[in-house]
PDB file of C-alpha atoms in Angstrom:
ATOM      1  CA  UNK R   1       0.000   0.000   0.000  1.00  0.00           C
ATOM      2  CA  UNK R   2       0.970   3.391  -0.581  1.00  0.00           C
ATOM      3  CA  UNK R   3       2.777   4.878   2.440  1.00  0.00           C
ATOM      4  CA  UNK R   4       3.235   8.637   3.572  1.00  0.00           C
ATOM      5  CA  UNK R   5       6.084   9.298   5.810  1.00  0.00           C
ATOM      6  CA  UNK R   6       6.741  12.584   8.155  1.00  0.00           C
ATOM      7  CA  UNK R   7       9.877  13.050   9.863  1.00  0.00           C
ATOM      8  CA  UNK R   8      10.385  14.555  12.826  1.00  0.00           C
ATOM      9  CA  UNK R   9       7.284  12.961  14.604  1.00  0.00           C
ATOM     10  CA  UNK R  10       7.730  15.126  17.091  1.00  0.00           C
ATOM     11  CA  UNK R  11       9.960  18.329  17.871  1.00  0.00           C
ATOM     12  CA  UNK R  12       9.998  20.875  20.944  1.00  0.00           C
ATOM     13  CA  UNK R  13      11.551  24.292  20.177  1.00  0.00           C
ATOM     14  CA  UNK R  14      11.547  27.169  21.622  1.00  0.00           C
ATOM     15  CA  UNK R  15       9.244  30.484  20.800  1.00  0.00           C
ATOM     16  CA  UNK R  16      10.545  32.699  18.134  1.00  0.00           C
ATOM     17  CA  UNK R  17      12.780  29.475  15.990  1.00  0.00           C
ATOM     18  CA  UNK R  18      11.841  27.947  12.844  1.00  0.00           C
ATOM     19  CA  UNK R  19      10.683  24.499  12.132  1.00  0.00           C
ATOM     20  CA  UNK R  20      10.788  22.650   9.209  1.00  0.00           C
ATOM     21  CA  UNK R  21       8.307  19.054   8.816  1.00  0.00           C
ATOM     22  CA  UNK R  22       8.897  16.852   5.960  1.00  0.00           C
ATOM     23  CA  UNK R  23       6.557  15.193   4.138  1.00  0.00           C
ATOM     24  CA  UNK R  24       7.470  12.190   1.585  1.00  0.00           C
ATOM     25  CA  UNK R  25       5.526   9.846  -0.468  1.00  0.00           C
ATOM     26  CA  UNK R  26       7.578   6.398  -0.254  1.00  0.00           C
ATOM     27  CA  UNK R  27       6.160   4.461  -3.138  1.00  0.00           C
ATOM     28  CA  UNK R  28       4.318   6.673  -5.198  1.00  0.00           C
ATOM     29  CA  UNK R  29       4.106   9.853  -6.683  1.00  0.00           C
ATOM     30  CA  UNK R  30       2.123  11.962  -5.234  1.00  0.00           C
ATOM     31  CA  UNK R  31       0.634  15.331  -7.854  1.00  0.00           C
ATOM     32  CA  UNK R  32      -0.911  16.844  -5.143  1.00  0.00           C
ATOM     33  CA  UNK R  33       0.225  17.272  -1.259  1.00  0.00           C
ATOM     34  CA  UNK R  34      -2.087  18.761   1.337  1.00  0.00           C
ATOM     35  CA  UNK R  35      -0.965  19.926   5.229  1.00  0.00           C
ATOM     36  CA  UNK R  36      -4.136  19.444   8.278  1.00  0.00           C
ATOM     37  CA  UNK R  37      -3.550  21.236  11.613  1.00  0.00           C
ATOM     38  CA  UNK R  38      -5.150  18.937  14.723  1.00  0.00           C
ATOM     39  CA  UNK R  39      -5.486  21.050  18.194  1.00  0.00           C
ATOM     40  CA  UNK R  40      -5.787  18.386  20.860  1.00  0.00           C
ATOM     41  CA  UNK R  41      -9.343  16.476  21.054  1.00  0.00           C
ATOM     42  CA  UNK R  42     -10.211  18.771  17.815  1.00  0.00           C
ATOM     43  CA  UNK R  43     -11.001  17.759  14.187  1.00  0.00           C
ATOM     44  CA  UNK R  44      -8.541  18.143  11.405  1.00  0.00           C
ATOM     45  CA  UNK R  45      -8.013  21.495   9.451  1.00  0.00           C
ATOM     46  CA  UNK R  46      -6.881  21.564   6.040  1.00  0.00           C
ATOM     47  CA  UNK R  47      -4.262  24.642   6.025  1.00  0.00           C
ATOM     48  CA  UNK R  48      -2.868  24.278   2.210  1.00  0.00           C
ATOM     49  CA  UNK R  49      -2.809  22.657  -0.477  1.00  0.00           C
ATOM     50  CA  UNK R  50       0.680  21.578  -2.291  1.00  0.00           C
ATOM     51  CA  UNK R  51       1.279  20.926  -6.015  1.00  0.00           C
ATOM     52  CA  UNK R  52       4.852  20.071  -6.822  1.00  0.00           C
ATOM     53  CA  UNK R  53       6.385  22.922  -8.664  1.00  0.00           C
ATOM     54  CA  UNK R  54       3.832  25.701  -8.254  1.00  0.00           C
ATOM     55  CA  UNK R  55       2.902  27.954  -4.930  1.00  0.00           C
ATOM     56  CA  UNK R  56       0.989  26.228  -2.485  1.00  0.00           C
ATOM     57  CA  UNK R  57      -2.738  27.814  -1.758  1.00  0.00           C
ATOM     58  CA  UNK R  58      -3.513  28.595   1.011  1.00  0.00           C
ATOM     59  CA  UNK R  59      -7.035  28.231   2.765  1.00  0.00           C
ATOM     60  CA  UNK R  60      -8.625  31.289   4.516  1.00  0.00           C
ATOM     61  CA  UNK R  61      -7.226  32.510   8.282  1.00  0.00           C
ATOM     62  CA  UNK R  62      -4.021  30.637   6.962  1.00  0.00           C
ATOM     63  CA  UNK R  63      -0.965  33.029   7.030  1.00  0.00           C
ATOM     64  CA  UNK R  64       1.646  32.097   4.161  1.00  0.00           C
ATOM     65  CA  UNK R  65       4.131  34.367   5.768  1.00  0.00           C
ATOM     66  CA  UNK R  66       4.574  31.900   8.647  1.00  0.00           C
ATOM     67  CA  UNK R  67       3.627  28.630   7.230  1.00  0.00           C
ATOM     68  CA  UNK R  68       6.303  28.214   4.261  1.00  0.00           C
ATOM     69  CA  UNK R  69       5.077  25.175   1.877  1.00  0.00           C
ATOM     70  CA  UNK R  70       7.452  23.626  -0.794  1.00  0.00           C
ATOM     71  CA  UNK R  71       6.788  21.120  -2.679  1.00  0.00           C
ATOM     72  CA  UNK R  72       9.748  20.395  -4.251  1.00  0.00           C
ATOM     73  CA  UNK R  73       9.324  17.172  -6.077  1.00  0.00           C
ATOM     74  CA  UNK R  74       6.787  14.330  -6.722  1.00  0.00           C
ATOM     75  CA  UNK R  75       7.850  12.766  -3.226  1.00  0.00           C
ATOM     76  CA  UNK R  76       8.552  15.826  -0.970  1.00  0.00           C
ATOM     77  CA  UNK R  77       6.951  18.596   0.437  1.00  0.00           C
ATOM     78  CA  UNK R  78       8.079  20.652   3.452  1.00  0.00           C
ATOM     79  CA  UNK R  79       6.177  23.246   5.625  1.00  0.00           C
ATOM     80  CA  UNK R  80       8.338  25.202   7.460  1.00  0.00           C
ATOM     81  CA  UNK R  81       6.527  27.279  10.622  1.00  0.00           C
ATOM     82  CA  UNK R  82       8.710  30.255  10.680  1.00  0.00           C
ATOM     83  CA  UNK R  83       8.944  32.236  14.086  1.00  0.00           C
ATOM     84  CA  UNK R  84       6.573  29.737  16.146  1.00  0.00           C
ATOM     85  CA  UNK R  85       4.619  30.933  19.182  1.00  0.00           C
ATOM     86  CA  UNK R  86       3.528  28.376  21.670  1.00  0.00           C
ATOM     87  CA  UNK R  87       0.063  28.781  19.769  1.00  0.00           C
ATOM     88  CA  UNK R  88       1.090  27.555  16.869  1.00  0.00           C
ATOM     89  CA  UNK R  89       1.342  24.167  18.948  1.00  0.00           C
ATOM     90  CA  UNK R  90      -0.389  21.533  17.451  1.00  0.00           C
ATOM     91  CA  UNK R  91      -0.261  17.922  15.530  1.00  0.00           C
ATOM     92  CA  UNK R  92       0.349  18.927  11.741  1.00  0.00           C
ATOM     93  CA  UNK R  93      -0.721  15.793   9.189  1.00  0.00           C
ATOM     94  CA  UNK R  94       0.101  15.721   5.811  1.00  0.00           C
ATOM     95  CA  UNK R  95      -1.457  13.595   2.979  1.00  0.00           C
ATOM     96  CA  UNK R  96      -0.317  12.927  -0.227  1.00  0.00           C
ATOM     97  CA  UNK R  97      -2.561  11.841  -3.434  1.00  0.00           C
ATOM     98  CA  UNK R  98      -1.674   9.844  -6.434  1.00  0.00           C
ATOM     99  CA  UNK R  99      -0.768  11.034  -9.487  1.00  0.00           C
ATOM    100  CA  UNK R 100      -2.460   8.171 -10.826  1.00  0.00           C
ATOM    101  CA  UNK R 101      -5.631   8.972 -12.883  1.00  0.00           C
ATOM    102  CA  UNK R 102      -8.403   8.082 -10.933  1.00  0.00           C
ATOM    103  CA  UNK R 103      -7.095   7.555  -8.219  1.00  0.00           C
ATOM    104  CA  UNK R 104      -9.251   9.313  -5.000  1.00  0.00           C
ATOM    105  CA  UNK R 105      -7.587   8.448  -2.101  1.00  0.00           C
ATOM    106  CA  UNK R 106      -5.174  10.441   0.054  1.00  0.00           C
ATOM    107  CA  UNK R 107      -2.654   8.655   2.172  1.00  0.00           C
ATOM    108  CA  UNK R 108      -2.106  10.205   5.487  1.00  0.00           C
ATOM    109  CA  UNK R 109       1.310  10.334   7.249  1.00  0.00           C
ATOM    110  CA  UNK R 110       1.484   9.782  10.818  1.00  0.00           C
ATOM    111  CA  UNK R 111       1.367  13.237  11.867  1.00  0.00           C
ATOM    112  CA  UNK R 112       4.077  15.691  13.724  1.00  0.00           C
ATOM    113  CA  UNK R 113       3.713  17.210  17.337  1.00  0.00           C
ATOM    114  CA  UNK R 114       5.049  20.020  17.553  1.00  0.00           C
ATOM    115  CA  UNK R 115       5.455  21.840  20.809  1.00  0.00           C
ATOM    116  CA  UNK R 116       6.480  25.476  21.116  1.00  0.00           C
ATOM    117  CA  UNK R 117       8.272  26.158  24.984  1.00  0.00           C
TER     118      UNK R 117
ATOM    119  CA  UNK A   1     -22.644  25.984   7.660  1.00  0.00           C
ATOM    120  CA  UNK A   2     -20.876  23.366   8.827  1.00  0.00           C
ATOM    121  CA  UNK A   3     -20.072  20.976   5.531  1.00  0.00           C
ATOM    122  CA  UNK A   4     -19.916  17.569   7.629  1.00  0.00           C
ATOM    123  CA  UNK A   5     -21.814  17.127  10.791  1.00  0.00           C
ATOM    124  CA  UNK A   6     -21.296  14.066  13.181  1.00  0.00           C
ATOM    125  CA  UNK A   7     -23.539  14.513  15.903  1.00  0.00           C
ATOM    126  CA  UNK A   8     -22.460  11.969  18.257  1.00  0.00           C
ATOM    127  CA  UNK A   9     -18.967  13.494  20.251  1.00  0.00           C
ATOM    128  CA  UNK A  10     -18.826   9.951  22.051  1.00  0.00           C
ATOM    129  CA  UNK A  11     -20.656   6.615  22.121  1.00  0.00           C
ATOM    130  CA  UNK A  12     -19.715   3.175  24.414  1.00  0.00           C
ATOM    131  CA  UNK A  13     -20.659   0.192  22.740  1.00  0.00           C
ATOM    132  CA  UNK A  14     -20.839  -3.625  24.141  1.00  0.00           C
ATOM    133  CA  UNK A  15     -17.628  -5.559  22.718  1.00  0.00           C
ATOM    134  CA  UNK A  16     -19.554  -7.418  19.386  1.00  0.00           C
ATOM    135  CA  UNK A  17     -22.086  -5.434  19.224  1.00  0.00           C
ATOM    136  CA  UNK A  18     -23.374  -3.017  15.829  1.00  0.00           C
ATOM    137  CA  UNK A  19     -21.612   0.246  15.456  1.00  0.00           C
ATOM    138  CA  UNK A  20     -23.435   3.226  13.443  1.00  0.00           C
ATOM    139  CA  UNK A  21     -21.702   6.387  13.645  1.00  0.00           C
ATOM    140  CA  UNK A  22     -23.426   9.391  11.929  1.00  0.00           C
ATOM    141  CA  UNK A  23     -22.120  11.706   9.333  1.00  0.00           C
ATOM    142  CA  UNK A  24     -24.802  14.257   7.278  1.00  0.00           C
ATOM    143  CA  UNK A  25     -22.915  16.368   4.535  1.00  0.00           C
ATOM    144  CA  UNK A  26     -23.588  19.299   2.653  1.00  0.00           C
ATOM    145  CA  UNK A  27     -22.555  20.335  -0.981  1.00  0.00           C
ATOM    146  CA  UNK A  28     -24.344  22.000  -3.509  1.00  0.00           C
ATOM    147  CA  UNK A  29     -21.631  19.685  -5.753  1.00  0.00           C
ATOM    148  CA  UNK A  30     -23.088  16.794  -7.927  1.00  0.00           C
ATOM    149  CA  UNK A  31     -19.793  14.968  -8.010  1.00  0.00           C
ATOM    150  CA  UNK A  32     -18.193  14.760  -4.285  1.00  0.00           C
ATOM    151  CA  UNK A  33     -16.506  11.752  -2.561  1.00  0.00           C
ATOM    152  CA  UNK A  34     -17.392  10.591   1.322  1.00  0.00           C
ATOM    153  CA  UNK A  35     -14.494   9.044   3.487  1.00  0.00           C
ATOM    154  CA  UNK A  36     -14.575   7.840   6.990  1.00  0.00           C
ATOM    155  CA  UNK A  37     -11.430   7.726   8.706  1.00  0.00           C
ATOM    156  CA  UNK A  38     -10.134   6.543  11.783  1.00  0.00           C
ATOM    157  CA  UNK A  39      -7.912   8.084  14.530  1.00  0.00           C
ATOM    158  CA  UNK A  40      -6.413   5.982  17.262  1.00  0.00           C
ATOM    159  CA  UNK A  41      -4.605   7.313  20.089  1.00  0.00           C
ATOM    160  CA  UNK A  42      -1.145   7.149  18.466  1.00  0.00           C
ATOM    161  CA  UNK A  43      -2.890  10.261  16.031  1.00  0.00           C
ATOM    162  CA  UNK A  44      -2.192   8.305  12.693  1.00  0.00           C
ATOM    163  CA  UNK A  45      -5.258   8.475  10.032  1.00  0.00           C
ATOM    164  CA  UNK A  46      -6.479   5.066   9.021  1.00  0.00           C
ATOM    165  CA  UNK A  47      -8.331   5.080   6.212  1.00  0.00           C
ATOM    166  CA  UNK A  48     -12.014   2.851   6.321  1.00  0.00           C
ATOM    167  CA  UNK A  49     -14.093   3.240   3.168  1.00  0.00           C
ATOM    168  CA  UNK A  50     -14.675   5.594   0.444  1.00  0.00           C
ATOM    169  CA  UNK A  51     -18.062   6.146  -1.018  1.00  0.00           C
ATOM    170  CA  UNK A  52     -18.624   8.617  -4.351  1.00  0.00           C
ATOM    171  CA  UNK A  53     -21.892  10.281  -5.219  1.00  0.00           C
ATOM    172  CA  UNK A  54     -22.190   8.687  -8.138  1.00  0.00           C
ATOM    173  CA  UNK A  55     -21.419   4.865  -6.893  1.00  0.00           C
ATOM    174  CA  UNK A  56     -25.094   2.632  -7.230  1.00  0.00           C
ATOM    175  CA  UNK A  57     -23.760   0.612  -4.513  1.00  0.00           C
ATOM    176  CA  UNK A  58     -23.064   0.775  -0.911  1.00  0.00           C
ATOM    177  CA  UNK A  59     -19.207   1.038  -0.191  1.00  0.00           C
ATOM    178  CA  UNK A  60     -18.253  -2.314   1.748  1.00  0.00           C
ATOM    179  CA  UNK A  61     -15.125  -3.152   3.373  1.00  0.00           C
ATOM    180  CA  UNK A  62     -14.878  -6.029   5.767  1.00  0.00           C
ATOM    181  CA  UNK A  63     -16.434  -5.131   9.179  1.00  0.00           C
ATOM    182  CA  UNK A  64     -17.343  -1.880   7.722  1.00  0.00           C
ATOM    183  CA  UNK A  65     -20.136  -0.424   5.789  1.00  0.00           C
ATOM    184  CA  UNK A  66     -21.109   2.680   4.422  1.00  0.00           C
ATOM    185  CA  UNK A  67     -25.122   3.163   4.697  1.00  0.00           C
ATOM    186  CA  UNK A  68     -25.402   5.940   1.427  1.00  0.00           C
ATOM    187  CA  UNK A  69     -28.187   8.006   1.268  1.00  0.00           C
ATOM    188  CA  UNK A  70     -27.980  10.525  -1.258  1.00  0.00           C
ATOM    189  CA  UNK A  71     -31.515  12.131  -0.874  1.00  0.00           C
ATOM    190  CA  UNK A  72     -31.034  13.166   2.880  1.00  0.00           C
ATOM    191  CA  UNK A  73     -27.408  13.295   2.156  1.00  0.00           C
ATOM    192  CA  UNK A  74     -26.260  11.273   4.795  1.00  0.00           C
ATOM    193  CA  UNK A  75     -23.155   8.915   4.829  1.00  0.00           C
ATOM    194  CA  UNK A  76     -23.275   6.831   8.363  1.00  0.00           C
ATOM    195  CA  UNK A  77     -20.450   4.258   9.066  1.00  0.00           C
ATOM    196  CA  UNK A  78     -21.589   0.971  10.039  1.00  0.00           C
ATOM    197  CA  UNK A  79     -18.639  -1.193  11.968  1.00  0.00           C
ATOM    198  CA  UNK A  80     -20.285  -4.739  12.675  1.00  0.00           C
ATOM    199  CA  UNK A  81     -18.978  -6.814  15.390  1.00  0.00           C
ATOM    200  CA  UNK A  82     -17.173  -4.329  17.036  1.00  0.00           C
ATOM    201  CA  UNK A  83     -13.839  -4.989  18.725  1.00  0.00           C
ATOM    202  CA  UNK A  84     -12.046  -3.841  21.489  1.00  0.00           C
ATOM    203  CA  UNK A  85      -9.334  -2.453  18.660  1.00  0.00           C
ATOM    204  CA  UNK A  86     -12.300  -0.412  17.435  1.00  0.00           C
ATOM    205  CA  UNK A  87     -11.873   2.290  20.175  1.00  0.00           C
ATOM    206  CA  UNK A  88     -10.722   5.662  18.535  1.00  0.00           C
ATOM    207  CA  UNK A  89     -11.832   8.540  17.304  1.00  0.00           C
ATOM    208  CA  UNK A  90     -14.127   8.113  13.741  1.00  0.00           C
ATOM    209  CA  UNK A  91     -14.082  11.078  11.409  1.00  0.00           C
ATOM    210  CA  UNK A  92     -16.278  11.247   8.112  1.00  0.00           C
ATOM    211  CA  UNK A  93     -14.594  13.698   5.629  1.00  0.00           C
ATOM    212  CA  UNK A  94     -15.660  14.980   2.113  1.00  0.00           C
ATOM    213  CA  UNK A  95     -13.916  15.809  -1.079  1.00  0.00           C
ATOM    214  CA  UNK A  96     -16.105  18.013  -3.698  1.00  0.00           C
ATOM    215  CA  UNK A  97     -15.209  18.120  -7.299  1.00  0.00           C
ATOM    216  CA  UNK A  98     -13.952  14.245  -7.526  1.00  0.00           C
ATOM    217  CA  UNK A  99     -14.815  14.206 -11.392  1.00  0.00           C
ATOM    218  CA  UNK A 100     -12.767  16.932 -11.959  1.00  0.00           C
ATOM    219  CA  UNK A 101      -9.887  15.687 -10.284  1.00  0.00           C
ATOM    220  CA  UNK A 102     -10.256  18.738  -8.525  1.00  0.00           C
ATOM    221  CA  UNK A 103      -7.517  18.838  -6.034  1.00  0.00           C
ATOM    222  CA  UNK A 104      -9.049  19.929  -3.116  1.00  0.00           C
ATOM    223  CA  UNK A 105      -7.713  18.731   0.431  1.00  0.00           C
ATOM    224  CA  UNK A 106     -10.866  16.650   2.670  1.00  0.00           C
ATOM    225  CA  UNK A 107     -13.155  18.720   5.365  1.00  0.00           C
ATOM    226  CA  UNK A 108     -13.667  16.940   8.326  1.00  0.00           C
ATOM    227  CA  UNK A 109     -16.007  16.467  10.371  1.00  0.00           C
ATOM    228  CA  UNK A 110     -15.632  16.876  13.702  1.00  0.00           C
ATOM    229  CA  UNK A 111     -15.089  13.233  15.037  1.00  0.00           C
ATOM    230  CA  UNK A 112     -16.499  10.666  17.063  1.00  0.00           C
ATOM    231  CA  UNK A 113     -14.844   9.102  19.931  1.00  0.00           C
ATOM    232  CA  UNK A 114     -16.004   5.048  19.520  1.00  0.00           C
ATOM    233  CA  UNK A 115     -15.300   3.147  23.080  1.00  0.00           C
ATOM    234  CA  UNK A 116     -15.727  -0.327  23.050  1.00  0.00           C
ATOM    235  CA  UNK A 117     -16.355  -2.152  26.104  1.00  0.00           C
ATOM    236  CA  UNK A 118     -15.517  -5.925  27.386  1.00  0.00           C
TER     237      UNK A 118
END
């Protein structure tokens, strides 16, 4: 089956750094990435979408000045938060879709915790 | 307006017993697609069963079922013989523009939390 990896799975850093959360496809190409923000007991958010080589969009209330999205390739996209605040703590999930035609599913990868001291 | 609306935040079922979870959409879309998810503790999504608007047939998967109806435009999860592996959170999610190919990311509803009991 198609599998979505995220590395780190989970990161502390402290209030003002930059974090960067990769996001690869393992066995497929993906066309299309997307990045979902989960507060704690809370339902998943879609923040952006990803296509490799073009600008990421961005969904409404979703600052692109802090939440850098590349998508450099068919197997990698990054979102970097960029001067985190402690509420900008939160799980962050990507999922990846096929480039096969088709195809309707998104594969999830296991998520990121990210905690901002 | 909320586009996908699970009204049950928790439910505790009997170990064995019928699961229906409840998910009502809405899209003004003819061509959408209907996922239900699940979320166990450890946060990973595991995917359950896909239904599209246009699909004749219920979406079956094992122990799960999807009970379609398009009319009241509901899409409720059915898990039969539950397990004690079922516990997590269950959410329903829908992606609009599927014929397109449109690219659009899911919306989610906003999750039920499935306990199953010994």
């Amino acid at each position: 089956g198609a599998v979505v990896s995220q590395h780190p799975s989970w990161v502390i850093c402290k209030s003002g750094t930059s974090v960067k959360i990769e996001c690869r496809s393992l066995d497929f190409q993906a066309t299309t990435m997307f990045w979902y923000r989960q507060f704690p007991k809370q339902s998943l958010m879609l923040m952006a979408t990803s296509n490799e080589g073009s600008k990421a969009t961005y969904e409404q209330g979703v600052e692109k000045d802090k939440f850098l999205i590349n998508h450099a390739s068919l197997t990698l996209s990054t979102l970097t938060v960029t001067s985190a605040h402690p509420e900008d703590s939160s799980f962050y999930i990507c999922s990846a879709r096929s480039r096969l035609a088709g195809s309707y599913e998104q594969y999830f990868g296991p998520g990121t915790r990210l905690t901002v001291t | 307006a909320q586009k996908i609306t699970q009204t049950q935040p928790g439910m505790f079922v009997q170990e064995k017993e019928a699961v229906t979870l409840d998910c009502t959409y809405d899209t003004s879309d003819p061509s959408y697609g209907l996922f239900w998810y699940k979320q166990p503790s450890s946060g990973e999504m595991i995917f359950l069963i896909y239904q599209g608007s246009y699909d004749q047939q219920n979406a079956t998967e094992g122990r799960y079922s999807l009970n379609f109806q398009k009319a009241r435009k509901s899409a409720n999860l059915v898990i039969s013989a539950s397990q004690l592996g079922d516990s997590a959170m269950y959410f329903c999610a829908m992606r609009e523009g599927i014929s397109g190919g449109g690219a659009d990311g899911l919306t989610f509803g906003k999750g039920t939390h499935l306990i199953i009991q010994p």
